[in-house]
Short mmCIF file of C-alpha atoms in Angstrom, two decimals:
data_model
loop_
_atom_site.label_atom_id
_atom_site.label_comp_id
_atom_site.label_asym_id
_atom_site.label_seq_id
_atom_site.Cartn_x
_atom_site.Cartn_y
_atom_site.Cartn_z
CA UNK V 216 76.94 41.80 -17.63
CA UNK V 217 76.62 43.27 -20.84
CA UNK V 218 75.31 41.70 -23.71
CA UNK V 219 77.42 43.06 -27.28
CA UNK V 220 77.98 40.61 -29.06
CA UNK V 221 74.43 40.35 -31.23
CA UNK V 222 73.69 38.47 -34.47
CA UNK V 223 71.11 40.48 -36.20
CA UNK V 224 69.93 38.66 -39.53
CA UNK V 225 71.01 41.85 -41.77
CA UNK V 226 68.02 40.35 -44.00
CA UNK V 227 65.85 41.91 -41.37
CA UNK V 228 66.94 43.28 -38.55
CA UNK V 229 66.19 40.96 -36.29
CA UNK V 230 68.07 40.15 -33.36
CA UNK V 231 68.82 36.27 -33.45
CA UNK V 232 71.04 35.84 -30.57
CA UNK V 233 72.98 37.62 -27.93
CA UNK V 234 76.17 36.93 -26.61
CA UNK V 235 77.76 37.85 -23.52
CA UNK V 236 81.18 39.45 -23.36
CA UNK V 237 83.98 38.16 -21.40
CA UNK V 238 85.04 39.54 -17.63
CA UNK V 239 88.59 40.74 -16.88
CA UNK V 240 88.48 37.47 -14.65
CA UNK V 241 87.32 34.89 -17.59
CA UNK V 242 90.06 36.85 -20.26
CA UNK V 243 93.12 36.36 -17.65
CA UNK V 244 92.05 32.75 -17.25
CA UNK V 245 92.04 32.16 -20.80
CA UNK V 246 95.42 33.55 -21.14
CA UNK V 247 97.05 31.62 -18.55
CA UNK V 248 95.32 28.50 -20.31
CA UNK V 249 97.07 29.59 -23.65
CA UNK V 250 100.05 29.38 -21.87
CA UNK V 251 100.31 26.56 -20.68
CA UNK V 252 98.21 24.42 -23.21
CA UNK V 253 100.76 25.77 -25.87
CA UNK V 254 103.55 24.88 -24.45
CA UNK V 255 102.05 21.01 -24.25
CA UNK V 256 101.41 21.55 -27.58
CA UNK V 257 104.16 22.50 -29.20
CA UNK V 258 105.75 19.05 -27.39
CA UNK V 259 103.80 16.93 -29.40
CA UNK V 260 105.40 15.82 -32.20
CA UNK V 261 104.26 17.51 -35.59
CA UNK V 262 102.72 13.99 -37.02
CA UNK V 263 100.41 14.36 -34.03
CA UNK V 264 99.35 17.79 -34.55
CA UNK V 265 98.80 16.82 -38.32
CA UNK V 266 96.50 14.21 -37.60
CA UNK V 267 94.28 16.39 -35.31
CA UNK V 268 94.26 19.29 -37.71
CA UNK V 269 93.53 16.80 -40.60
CA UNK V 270 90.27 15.85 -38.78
CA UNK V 271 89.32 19.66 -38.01
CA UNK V 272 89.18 19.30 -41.67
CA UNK V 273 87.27 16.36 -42.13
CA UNK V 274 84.86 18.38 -39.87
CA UNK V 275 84.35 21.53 -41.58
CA UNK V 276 83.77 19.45 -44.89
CA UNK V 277 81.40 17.06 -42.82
CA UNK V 278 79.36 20.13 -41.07
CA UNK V 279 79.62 22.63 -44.35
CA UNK V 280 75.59 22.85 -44.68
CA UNK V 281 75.02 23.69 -40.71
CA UNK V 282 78.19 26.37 -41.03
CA UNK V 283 76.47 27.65 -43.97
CA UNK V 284 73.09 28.27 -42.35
CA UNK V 285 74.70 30.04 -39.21
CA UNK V 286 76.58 33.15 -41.57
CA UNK V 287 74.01 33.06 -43.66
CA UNK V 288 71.92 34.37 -40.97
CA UNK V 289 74.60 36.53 -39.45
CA UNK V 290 76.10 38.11 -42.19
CA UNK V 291 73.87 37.16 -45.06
CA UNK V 292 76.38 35.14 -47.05
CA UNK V 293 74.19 33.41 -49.72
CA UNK V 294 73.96 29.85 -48.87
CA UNK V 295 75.98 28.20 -52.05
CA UNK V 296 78.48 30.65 -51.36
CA UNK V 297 79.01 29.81 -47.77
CA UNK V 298 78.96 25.91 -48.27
CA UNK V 299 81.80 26.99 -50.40
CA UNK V 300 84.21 29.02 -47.70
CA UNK V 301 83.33 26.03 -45.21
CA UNK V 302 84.77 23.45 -47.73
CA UNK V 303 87.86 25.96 -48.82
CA UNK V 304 88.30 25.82 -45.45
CA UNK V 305 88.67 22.43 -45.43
CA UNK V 306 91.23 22.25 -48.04
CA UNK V 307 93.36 25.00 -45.73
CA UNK V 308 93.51 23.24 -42.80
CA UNK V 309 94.37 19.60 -44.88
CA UNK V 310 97.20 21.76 -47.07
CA UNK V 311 98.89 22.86 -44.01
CA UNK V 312 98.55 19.58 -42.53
CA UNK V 313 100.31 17.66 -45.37
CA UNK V 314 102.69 20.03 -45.81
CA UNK V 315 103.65 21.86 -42.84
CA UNK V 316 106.73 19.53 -41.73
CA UNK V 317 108.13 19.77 -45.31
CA UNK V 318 107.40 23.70 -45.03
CA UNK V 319 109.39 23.62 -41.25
CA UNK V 320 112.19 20.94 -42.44
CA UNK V 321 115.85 22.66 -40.68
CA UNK V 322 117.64 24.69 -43.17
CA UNK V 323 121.28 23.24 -43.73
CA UNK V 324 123.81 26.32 -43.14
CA UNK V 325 127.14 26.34 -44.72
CA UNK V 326 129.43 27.05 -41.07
CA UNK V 327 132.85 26.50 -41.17
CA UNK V 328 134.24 24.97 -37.59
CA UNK V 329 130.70 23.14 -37.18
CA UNK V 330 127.08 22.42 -38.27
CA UNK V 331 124.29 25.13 -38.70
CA UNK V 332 120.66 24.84 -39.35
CA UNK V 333 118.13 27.38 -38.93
CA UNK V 334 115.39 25.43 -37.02
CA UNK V 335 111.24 26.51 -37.31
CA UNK V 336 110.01 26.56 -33.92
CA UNK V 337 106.94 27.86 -32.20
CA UNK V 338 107.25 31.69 -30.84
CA UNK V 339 103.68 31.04 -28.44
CA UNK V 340 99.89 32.57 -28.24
CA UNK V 341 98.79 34.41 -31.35
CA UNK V 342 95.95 36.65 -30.84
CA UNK V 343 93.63 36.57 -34.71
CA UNK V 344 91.08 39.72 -34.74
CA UNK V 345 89.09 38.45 -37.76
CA UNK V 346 86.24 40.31 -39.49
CA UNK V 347 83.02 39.12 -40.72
CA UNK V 348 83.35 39.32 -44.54
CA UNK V 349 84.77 35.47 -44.71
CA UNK V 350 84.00 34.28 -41.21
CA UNK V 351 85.28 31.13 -41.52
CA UNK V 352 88.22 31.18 -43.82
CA UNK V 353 89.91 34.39 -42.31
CA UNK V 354 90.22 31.92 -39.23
CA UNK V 355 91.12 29.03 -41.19
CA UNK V 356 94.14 31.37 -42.78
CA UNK V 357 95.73 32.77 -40.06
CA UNK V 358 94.69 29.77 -37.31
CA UNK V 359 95.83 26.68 -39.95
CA UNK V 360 99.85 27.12 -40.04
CA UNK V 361 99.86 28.47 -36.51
CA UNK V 362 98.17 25.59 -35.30
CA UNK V 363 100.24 23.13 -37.16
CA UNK V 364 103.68 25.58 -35.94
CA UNK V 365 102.85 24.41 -32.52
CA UNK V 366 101.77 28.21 -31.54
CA UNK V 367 98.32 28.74 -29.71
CA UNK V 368 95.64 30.83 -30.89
CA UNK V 369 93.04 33.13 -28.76
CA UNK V 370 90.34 34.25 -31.53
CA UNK V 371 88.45 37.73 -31.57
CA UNK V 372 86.07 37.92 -34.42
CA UNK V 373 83.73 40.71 -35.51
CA UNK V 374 80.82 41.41 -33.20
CA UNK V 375 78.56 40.41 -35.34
CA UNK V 376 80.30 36.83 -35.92
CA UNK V 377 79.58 35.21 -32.36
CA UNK V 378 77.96 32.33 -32.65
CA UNK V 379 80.32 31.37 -36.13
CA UNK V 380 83.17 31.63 -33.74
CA UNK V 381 82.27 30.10 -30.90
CA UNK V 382 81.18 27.18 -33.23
CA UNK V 383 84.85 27.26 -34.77
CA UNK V 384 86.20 26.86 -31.28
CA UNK V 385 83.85 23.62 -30.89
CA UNK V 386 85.06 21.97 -34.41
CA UNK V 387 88.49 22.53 -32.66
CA UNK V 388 87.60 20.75 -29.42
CA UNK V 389 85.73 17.99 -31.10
CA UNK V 390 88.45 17.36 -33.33
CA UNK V 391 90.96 16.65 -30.74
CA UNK V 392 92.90 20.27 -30.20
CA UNK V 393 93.50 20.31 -26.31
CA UNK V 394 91.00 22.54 -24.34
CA UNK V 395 93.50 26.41 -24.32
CA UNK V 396 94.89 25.63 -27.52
CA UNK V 397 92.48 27.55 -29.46
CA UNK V 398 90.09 29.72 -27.56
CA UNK V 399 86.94 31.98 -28.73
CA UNK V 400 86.90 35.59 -26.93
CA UNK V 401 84.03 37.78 -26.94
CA UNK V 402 86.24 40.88 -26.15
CA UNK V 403 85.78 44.47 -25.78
CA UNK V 404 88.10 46.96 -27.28
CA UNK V 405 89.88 48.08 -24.22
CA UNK V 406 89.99 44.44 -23.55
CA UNK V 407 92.03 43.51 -26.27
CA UNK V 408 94.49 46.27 -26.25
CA UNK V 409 95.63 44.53 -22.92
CA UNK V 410 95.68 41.23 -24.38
CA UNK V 411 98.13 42.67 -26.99
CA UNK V 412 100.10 44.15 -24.09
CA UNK V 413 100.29 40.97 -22.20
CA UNK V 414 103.46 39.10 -22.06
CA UNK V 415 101.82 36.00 -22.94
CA UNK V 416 100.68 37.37 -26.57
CA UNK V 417 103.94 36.93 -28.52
CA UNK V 418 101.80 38.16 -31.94
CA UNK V 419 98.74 39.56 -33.35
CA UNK V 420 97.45 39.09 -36.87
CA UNK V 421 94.36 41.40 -38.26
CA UNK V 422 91.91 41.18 -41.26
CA UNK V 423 90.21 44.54 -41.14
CA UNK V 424 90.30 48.33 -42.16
CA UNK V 425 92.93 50.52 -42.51
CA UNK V 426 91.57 52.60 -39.08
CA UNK V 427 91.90 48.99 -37.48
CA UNK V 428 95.40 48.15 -38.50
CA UNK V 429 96.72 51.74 -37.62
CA UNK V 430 95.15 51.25 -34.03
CA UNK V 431 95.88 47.60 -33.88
CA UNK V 432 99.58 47.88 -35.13
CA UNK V 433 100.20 50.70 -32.95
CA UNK V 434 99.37 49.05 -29.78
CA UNK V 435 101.46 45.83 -31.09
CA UNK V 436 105.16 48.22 -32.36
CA UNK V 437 104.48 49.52 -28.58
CA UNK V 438 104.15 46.44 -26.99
CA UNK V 439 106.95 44.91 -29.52
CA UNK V 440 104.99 42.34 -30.94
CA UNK V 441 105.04 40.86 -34.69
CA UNK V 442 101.83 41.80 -36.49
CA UNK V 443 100.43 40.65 -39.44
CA UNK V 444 97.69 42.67 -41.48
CA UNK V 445 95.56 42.16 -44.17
CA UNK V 446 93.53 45.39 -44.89
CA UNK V 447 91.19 47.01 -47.47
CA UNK V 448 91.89 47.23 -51.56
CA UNK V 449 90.90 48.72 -54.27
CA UNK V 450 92.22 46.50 -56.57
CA UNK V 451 92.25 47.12 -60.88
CA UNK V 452 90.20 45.15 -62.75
CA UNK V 453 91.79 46.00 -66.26
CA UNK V 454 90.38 44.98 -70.08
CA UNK V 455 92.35 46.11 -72.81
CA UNK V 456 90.21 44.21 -75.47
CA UNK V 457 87.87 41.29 -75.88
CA UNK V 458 86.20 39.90 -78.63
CA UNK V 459 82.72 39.57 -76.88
CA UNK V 460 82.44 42.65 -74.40
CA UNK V 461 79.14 41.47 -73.35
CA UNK V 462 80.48 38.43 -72.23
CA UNK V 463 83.62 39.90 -69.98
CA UNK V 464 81.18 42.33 -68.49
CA UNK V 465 79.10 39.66 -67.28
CA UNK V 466 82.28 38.05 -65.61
CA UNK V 467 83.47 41.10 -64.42
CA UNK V 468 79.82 41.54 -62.75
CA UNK V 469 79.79 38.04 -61.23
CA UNK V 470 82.85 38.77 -59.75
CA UNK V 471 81.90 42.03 -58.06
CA UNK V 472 78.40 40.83 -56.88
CA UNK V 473 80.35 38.00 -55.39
CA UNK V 474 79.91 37.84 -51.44
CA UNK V 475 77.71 41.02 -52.88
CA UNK V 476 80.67 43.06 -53.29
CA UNK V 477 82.43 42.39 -50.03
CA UNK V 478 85.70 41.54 -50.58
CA UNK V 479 89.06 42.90 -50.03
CA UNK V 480 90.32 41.60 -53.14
CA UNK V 481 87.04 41.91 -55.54
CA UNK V 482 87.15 44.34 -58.44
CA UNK V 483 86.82 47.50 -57.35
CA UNK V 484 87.86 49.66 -60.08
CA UNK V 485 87.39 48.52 -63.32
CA UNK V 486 89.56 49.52 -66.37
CA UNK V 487 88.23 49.40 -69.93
CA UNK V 488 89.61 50.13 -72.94
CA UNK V 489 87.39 53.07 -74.42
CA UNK V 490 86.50 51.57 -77.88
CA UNK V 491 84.53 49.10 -75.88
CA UNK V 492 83.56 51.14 -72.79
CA UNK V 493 80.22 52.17 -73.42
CA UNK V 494 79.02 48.89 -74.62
CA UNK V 495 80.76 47.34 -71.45
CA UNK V 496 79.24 49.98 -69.32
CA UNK V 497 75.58 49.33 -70.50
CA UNK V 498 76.17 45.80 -69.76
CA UNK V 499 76.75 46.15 -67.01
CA UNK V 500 73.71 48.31 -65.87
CA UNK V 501 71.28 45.85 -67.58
CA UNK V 502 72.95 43.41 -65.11
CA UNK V 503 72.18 45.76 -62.25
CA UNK V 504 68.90 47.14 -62.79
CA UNK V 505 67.99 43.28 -63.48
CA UNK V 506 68.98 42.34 -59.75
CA UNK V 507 66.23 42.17 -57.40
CA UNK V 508 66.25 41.72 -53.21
CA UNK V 509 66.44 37.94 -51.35
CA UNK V 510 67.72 36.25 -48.94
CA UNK V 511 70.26 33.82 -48.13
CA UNK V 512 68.42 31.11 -48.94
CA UNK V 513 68.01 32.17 -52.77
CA UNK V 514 70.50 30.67 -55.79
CA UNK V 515 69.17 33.14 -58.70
CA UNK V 516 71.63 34.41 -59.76
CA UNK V 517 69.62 37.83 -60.45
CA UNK V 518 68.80 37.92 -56.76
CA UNK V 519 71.20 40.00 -54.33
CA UNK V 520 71.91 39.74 -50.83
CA UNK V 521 71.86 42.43 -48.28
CA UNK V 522 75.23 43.70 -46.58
CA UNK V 523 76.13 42.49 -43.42
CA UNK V 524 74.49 44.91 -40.98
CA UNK V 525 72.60 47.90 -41.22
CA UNK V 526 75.28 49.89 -40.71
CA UNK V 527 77.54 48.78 -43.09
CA UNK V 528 74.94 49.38 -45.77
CA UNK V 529 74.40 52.97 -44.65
CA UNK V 530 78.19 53.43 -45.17
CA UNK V 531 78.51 52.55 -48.53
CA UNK V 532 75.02 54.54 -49.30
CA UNK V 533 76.66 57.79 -48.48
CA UNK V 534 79.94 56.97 -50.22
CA UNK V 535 77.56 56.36 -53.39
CA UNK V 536 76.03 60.06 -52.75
CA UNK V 537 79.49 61.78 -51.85
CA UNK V 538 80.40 60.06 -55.29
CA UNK V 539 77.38 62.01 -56.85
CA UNK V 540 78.15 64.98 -55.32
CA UNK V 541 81.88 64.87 -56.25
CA UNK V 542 80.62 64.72 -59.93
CA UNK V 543 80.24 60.66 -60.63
CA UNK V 544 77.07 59.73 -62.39
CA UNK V 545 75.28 57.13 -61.20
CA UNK V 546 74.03 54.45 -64.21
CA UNK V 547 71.92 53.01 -62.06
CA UNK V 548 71.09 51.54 -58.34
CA UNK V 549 72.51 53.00 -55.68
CA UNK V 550 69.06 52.65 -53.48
CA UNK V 551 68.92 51.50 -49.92
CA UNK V 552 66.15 49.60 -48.58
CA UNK V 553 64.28 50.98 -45.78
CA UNK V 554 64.86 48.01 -43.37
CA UNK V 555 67.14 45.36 -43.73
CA UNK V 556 70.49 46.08 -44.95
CA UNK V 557 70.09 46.75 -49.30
CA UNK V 558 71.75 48.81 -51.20
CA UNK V 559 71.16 47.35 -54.77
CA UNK V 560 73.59 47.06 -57.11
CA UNK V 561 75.07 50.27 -58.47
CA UNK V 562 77.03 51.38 -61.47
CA UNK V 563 79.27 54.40 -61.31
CA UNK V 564 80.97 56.33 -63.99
CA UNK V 565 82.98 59.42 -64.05
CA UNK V 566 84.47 59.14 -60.60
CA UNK V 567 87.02 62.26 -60.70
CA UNK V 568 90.32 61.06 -60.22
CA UNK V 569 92.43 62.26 -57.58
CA UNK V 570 88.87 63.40 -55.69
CA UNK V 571 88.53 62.35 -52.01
CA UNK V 572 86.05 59.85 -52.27
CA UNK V 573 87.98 58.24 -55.77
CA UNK V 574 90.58 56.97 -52.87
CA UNK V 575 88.27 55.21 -51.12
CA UNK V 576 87.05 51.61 -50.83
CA UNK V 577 83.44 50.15 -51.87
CA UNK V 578 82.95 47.28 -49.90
CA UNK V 579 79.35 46.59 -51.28
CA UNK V 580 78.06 45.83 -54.99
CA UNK V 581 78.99 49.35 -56.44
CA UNK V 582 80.88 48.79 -59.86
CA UNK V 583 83.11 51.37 -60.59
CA UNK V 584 84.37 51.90 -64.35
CA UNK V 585 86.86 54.29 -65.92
CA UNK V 586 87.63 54.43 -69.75
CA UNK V 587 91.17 54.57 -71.11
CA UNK V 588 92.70 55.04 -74.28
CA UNK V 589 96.45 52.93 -73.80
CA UNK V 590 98.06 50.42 -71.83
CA UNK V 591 100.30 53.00 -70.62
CA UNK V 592 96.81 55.08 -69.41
CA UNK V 593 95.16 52.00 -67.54
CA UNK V 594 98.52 51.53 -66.13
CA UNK V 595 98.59 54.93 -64.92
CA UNK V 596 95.16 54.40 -62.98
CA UNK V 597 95.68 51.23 -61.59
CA UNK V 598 98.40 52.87 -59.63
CA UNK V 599 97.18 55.69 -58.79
CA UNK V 600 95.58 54.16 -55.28
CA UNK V 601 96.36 54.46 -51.47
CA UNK V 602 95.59 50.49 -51.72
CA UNK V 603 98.01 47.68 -53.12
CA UNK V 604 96.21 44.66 -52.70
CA UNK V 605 95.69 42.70 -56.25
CA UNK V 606 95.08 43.39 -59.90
CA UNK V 607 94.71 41.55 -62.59
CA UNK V 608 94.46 42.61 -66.55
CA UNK V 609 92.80 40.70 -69.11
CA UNK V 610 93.53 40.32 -73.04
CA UNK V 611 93.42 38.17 -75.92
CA UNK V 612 97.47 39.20 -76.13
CA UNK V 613 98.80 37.52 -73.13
CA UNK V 614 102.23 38.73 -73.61
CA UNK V 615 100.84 42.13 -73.54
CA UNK V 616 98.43 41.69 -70.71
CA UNK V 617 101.76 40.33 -69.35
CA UNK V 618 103.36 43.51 -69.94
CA UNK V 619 100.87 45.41 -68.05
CA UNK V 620 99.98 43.05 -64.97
CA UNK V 621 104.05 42.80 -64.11
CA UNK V 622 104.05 46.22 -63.32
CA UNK V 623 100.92 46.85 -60.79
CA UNK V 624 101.96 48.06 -57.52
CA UNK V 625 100.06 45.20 -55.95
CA UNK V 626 100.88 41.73 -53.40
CA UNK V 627 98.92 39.34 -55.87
CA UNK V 628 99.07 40.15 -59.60
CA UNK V 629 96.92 38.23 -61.85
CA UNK V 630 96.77 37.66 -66.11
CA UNK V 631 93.05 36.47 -67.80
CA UNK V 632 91.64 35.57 -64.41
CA UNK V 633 88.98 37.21 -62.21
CA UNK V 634 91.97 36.94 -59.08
CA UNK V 635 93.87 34.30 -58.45
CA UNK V 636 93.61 32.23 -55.20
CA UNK V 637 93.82 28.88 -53.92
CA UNK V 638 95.46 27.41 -50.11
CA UNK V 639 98.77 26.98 -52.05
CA UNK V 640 99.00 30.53 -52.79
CA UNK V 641 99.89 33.42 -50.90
CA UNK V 642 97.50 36.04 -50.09
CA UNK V 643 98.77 39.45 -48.79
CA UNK V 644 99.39 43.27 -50.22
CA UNK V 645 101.65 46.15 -50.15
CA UNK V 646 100.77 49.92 -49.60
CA UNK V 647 97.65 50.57 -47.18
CA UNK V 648 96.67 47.25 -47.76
CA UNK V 649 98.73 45.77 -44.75
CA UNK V 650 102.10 43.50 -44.63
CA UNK V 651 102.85 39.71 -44.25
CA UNK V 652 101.46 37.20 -45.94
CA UNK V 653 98.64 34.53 -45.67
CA UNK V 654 98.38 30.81 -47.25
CA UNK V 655 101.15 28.79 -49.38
CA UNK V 656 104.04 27.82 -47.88
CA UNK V 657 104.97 31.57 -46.63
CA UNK V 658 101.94 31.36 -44.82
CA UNK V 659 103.94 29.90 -42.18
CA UNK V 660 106.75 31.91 -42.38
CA UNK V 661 105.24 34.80 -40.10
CA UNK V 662 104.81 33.79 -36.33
CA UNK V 663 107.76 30.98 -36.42
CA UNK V 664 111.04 31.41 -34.30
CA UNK V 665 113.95 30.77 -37.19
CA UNK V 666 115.99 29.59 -34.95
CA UNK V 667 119.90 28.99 -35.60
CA UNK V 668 121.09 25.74 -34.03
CA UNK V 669 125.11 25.64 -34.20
CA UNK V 670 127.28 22.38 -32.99
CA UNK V 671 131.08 23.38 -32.91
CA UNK V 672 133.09 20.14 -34.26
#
């Protein structure tokens, strides 16, 4: 049997564990236990379901130090960082369990000749292909309303996740979710392209890259099943002024380093105005040629993490010397480390606009800046992407700032904060970036059967 599913500590190298991948046989069981655990599931009343899901909750708050440990060694999430996501987590699963019957209540219809309401009811066995970037709270996004909709869930995550998700599939059992309700696979491409097809898969949602959600899509229009997809960004970090650059280059820093850099959502491209650009700029490279190398277990702030594999940091490496070679300069960084997976923290200017490699993601601690002379110009920029997942714009004139952030292309669109996001908000872009939306109370508007339910008087 083969053995792909691996978590190497990306610290290292090292092979921790090994994981071995599901048969045809094992994969058609756990379908036909989907099936019928879901439809027992979606019998119980929603109270019931509330109070299970409200202790998966209590769980992931209760075992947020032993979650932390296990990414931090499989994806090298620093460890304050990860205690975090398990506890977010936590607050996802207990929003959607206090609120999901309010979000589901029928939906009086005005129906001449009888009474109409459009009902919220259960479509069946979602299939969640998570990555590794946020192990836990992808799941906890897409698995939270589903689970409290009365729909099933059979969970792929990222190779390099295994032992995170079959440890999510144990909080579930502990916590009182009937064994076929939510399931861990450890799948093989070709696998899951017949899971998709299968007739008892009535949806797939995907966090990934844009190559995944064309392929994963594809398979679902053909198979005529609902997706929902949450892909890459490149989202505008715009300042138009500050009085203390030094200070909003630190924050935009902080926020870019966060999860060192790999986030759908983070900064990517950052938009200052050019009276302060320079002194912004060089900010920001004393930041980065500061950082040094560490692991997981470090909290200095100075220290950065590597990327989650090997090849992942190899990747962004040679976007950081196609950059070069397309005419960028590089401040400083843009090193990787000769085992492990490092690339320190880079600074790029002069990124040619409209070049091949300007329309392209950084999912690593590169900071990208570009210097603009008027609203109208950072406006311009921010737009000019493949990618529409969020923005936001910062200035001491909110009502201007205002006037800017209304009119970014974008799914979440932000004023004077890094990005905005908590469980009661929804989480989703336009463009490349994917469609259908994640978290707040649309988040469980996606795999739900609005059903009409007429009485003739």
């Amino acid at each position: 049997m083969s053995m792909d599913y691996k978590v190497i500590n990306p610290a290292t190298g090292e092979t921790v564990e090994t994981f071995p991948a599901i048969s045809d046989d094992e994969l058609e069981a756990v379908l036909a236990k989907a099936e019928k655990a879901q439809r027992e599931w979606a019998e119980l009343d929603m109270s019931e379901r509330a109070k299970i899901v409200h202790r998966v909750a209590d769980l992931y708050d209760e075992r947020a130090e032993e979650l932390a440990e296990i990414i931090g060694v499989e994806m090298g999430k620093r460890r304050s960082e990860a205690i975090g996501e398990a506890k977010y987590c936590a607050k996802i699963y207990r929003y959607y369990a206090d609120n999901a019957a309010e979000f589901t209540k029928d939906v009086p219809l005005d129906a001449p000749g009888g009474k109409a309401v459009m009902q919220h009811k259960p479509v069946g066995t979602i299939l969640g292909i998570m990555p590794w970037n946020f192990p836990y709270y992808q799941v906890a996004r897409f698995a939270s309303p589903n689970l409290m909709l009365g729909n099933a869930i059979v969970l792929k995550h990222a190779e390099i996740c295994a032992k995170s998700a079959g440890v999510m599939e144990e909080i579930m059992l502990e916590a009182g979710v009937p064994e076929g309700v939510f399931q861990n696979i450890y799948a093989k491409h070709d696998q899951i392209s017949k899971v998709i097809a299968d007739d008892r898969i009535a949806g797939v949602s995907l966090t990934g890259s844009e190559r995944a959600g064309a392929a994963i899509s594809a398979q679902a229009g053909k198979a005529l099943k609902k997706a929902v997809l949450e892909l890459g960004g490149s989202d505008p970090y715009i300042v138009l002024d500050s009085s203390d650059v030094k200070a909003s280059a630190q924050l935009a820093y902080k926020t870019r380093l966060f999860n060192t850099g790999q986030a759908c959502n983070s900064n990517k491209r950052i938009i200052v105005m050019d009276d302060m650009y320079e002194e912004f700029v060089d900010e920001l490279v004393r930041l980065a040629s500061e950082a040094t190398p560490g692991d997981y277990t470090s909290e200095d702030p100075n220290v950065y993490m590597p990327l989650s594999s090997r090849a992942a940091a190899e990747n962004l490496y040679d976007q950081i010397l196609r950059a070069k070679d397309a005419g960028a300069t590089i401040r400083t960084g843009g090193q990787i480390s000769d085992e492990g997976a490092y690339v320190s923290p880079t600074v790029i200017t002069d990124i040619p606009v409209g070049s091949d490699i300007y329309y392209e993601e950084f999912f690593g601690p590169v900071l990208v800046a570009y210097p603009v002379s008027s609203d109208e110009e950072a406006l311009e920029l921010a737009n000019n992407t493949q990618f529409g997942l969020g923005g936001t714009v910062f200035s001491e004139d909110v009502e201007r700032a205002q006037k800017v952030s209304d009119r970014l292309e974008v799914g979440m669109a932000s004023v004077n904060i890094p990005k905005a996001g908590a469980e009661y908000l929804p989480f989703g872009g336009v463009k490349r970036s994917g469609y259908g939306r994640e978290l707040g109370p649309v988040g469980m508007d996606e795999f739900v059967n609005k059903r009409l339910y007429y009485v003739a008087d």
